[in-house]
PDB file of C-alpha atoms in Angstrom:
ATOM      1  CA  UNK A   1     -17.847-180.889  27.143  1.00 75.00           C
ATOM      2  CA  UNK A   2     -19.611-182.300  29.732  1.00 89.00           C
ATOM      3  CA  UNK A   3     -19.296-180.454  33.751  1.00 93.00           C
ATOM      4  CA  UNK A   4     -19.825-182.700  36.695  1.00 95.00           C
ATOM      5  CA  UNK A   5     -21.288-181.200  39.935  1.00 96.00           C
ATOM      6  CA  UNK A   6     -22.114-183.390  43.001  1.00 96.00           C
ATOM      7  CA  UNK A   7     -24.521-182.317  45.204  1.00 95.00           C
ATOM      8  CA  UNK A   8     -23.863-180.569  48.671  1.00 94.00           C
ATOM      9  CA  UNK A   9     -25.178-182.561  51.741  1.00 93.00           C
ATOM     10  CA  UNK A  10     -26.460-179.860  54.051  1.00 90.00           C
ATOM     11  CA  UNK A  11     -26.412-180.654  58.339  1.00 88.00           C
ATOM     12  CA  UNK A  12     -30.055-180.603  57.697  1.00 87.00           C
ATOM     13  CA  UNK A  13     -29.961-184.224  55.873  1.00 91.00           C
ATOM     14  CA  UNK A  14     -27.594-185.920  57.843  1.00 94.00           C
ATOM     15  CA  UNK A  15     -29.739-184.668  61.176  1.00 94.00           C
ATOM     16  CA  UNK A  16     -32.969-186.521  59.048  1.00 94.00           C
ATOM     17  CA  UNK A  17     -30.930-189.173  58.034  1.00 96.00           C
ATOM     18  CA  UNK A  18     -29.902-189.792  61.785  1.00 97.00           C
ATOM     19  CA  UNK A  19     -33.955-189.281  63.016  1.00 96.00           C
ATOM     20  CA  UNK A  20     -34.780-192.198  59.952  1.00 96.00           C
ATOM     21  CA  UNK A  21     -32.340-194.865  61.136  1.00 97.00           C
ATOM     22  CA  UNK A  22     -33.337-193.870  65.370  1.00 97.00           C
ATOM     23  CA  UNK A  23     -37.380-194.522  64.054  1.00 95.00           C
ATOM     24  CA  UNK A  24     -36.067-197.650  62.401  1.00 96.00           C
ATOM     25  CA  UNK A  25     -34.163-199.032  65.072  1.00 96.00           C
ATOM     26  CA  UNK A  26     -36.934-197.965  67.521  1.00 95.00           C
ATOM     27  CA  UNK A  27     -39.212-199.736  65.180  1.00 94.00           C
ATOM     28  CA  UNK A  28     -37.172-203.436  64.972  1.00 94.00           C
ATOM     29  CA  UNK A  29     -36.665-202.867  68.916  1.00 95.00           C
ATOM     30  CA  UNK A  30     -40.269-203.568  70.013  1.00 88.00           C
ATOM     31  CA  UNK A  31     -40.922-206.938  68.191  1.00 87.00           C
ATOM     32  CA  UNK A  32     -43.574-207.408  70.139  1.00 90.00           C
ATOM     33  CA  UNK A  33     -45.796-204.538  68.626  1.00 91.00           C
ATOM     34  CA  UNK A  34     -45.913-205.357  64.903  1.00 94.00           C
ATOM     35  CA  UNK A  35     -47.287-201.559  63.976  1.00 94.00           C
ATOM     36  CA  UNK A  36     -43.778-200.414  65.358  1.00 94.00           C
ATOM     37  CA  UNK A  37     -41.927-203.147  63.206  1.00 95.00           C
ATOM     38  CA  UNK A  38     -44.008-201.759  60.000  1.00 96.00           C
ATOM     39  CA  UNK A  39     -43.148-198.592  61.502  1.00 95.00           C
ATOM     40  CA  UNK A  40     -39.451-199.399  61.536  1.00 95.00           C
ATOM     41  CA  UNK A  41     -39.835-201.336  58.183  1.00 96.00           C
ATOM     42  CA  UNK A  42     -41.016-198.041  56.428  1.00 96.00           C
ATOM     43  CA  UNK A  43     -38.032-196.092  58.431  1.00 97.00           C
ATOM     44  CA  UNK A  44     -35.982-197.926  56.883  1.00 97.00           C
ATOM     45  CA  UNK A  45     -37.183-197.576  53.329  1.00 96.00           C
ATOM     46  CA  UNK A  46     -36.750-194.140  54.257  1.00 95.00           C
ATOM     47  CA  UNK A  47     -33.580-193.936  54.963  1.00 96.00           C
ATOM     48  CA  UNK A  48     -32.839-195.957  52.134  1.00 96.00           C
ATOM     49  CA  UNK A  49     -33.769-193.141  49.873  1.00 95.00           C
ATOM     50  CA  UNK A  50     -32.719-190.130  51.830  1.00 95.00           C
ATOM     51  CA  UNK A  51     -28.762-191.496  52.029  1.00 96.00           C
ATOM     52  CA  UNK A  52     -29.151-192.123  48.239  1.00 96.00           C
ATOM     53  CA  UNK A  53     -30.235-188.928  47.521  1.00 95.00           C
ATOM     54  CA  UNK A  54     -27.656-187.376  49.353  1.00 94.00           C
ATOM     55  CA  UNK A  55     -24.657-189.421  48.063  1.00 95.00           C
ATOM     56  CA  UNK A  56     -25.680-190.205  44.485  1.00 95.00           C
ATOM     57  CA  UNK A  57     -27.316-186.770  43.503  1.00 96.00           C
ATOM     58  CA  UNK A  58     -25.129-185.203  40.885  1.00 96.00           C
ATOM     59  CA  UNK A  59     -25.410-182.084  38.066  1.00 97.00           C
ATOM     60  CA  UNK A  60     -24.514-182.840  34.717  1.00 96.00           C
ATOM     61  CA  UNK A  61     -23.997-179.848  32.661  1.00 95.00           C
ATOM     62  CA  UNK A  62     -23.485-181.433  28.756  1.00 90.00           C
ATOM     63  CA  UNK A  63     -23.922-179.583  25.470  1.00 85.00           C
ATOM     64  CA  UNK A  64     -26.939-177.440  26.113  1.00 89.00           C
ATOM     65  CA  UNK A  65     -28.613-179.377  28.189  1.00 94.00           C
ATOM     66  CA  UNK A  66     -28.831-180.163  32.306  1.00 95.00           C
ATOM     67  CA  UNK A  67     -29.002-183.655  33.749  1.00 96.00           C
ATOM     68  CA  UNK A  68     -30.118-183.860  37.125  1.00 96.00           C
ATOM     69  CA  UNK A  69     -29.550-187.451  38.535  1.00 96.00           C
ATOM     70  CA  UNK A  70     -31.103-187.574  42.164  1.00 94.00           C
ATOM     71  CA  UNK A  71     -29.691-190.745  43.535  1.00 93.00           C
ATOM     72  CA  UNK A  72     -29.985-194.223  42.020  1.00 93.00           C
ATOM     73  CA  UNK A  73     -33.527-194.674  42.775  1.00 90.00           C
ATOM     74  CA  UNK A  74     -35.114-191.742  41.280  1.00 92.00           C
ATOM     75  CA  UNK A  75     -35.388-190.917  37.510  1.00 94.00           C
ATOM     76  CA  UNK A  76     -33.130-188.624  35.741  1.00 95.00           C
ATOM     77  CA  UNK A  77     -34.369-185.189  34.611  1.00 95.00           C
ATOM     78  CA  UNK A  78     -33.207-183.695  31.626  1.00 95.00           C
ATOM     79  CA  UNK A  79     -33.458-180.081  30.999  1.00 94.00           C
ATOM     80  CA  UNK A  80     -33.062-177.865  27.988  1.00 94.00           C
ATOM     81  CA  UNK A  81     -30.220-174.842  29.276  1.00 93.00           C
ATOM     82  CA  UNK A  82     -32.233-172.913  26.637  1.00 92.00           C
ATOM     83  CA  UNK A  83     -35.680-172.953  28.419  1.00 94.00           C
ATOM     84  CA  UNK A  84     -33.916-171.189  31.831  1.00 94.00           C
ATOM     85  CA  UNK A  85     -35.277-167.827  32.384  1.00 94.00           C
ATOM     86  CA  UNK A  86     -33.120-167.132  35.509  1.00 93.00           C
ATOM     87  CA  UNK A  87     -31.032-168.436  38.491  1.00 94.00           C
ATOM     88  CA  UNK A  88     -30.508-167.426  41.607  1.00 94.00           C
ATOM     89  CA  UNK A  89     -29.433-168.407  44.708  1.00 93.00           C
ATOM     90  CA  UNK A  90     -31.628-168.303  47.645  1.00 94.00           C
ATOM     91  CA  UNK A  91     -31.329-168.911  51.259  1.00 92.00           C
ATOM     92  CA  UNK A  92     -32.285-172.207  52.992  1.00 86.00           C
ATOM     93  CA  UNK A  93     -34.743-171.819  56.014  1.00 82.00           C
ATOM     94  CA  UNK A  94     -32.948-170.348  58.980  1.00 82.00           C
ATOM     95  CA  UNK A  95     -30.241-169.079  56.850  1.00 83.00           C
ATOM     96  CA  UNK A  96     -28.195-172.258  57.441  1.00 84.00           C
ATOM     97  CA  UNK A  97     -27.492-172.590  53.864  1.00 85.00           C
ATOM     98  CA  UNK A  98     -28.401-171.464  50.422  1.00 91.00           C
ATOM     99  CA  UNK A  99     -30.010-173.086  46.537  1.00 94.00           C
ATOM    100  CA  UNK A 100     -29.936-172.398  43.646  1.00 95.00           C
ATOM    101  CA  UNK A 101     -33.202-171.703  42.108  1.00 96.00           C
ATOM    102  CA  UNK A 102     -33.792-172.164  38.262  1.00 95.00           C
ATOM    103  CA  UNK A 103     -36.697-170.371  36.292  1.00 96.00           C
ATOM    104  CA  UNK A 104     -37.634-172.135  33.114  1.00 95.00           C
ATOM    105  CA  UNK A 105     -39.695-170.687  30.094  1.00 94.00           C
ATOM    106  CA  UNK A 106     -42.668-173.018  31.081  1.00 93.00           C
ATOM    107  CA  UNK A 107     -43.589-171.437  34.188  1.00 92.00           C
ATOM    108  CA  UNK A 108     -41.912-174.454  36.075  1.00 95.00           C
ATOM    109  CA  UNK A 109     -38.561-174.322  38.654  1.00 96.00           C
ATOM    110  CA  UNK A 110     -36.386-176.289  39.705  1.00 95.00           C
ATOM    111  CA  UNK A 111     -34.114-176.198  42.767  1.00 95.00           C
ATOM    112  CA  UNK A 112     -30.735-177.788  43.156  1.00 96.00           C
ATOM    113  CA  UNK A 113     -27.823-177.410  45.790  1.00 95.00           C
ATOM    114  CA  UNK A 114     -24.310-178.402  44.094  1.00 96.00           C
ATOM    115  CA  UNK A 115     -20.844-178.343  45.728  1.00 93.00           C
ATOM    116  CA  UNK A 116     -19.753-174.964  44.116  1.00 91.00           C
ATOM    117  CA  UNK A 117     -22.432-173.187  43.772  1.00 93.00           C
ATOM    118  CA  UNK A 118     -20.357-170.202  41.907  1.00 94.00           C
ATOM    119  CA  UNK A 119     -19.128-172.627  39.319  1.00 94.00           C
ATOM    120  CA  UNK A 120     -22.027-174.012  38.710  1.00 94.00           C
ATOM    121  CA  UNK A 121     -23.798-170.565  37.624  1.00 94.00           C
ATOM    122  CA  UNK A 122     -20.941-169.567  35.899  1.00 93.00           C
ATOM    123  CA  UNK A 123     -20.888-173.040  33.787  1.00 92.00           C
ATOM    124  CA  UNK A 124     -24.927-172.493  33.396  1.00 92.00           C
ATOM    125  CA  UNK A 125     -24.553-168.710  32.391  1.00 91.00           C
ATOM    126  CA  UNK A 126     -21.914-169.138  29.831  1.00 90.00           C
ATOM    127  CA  UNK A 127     -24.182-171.459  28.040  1.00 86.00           C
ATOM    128  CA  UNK A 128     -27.104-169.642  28.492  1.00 81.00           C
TER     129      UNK A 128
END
């Protein structure tokens, strides 16, 4: 059975999503200058990547294994639910929001943020 989870967008990217498309439009303002419309043109390859890693990140939970799809642009990682150690769920900086931390076997973690976080342990746990 495979468990969907899409990924919570936090106040934290939309406010650097919003700062990307201000350096990009500050950027294509000043023509005149072309290291501001570089400037601009890599703002907006930024923000290119940040709004499809917040709207196209998702958590696939299949038959013993985790797919984590960050966006469109980025490559898929695939992880065995046998090689977690632990999970928890930490706080964000600030304390304006929380993670979810996963320990694997190989000394490695990984850290995700899905839309219910309490579903998404118990879905990992009962696997585990």
């Amino acid at each position: 059975m495979n468990r969907t989870f899409n990924h919570r967008v936090m106040a934290l990217e939309w406010c650097a999503i919003l700062l990307f498309i201000f350096g990009t439009l500050y950027g294509f303002w000043n023509r005149e200058n072309v290291a501001l419309v570089i400037l601009g043109a890599m703002f907006l390859v930024l923000t290119t990547m940040a709004l499809d890693r917040a709207l196209h990140t998702s958590y696939i939970v299949s038959d013993e294994k985790l797919h984590i799809r960050r966006g469109r642009l980025a490559k898929e990682k695939c992880i065995n639910i046998a090689e977690i150690i632990s999970i928890r769920e930490l706080p964000l900086a600030f304390r304006i929001g929380s993670y979810i931390l996963l320990e694997l076997k190989n000394g490695k973690v990984e850290s995700v943020q899905p839309d219910n976080k309490e579903v998404f342990i118990a879905t990992i746990q009962k696997q585990l």
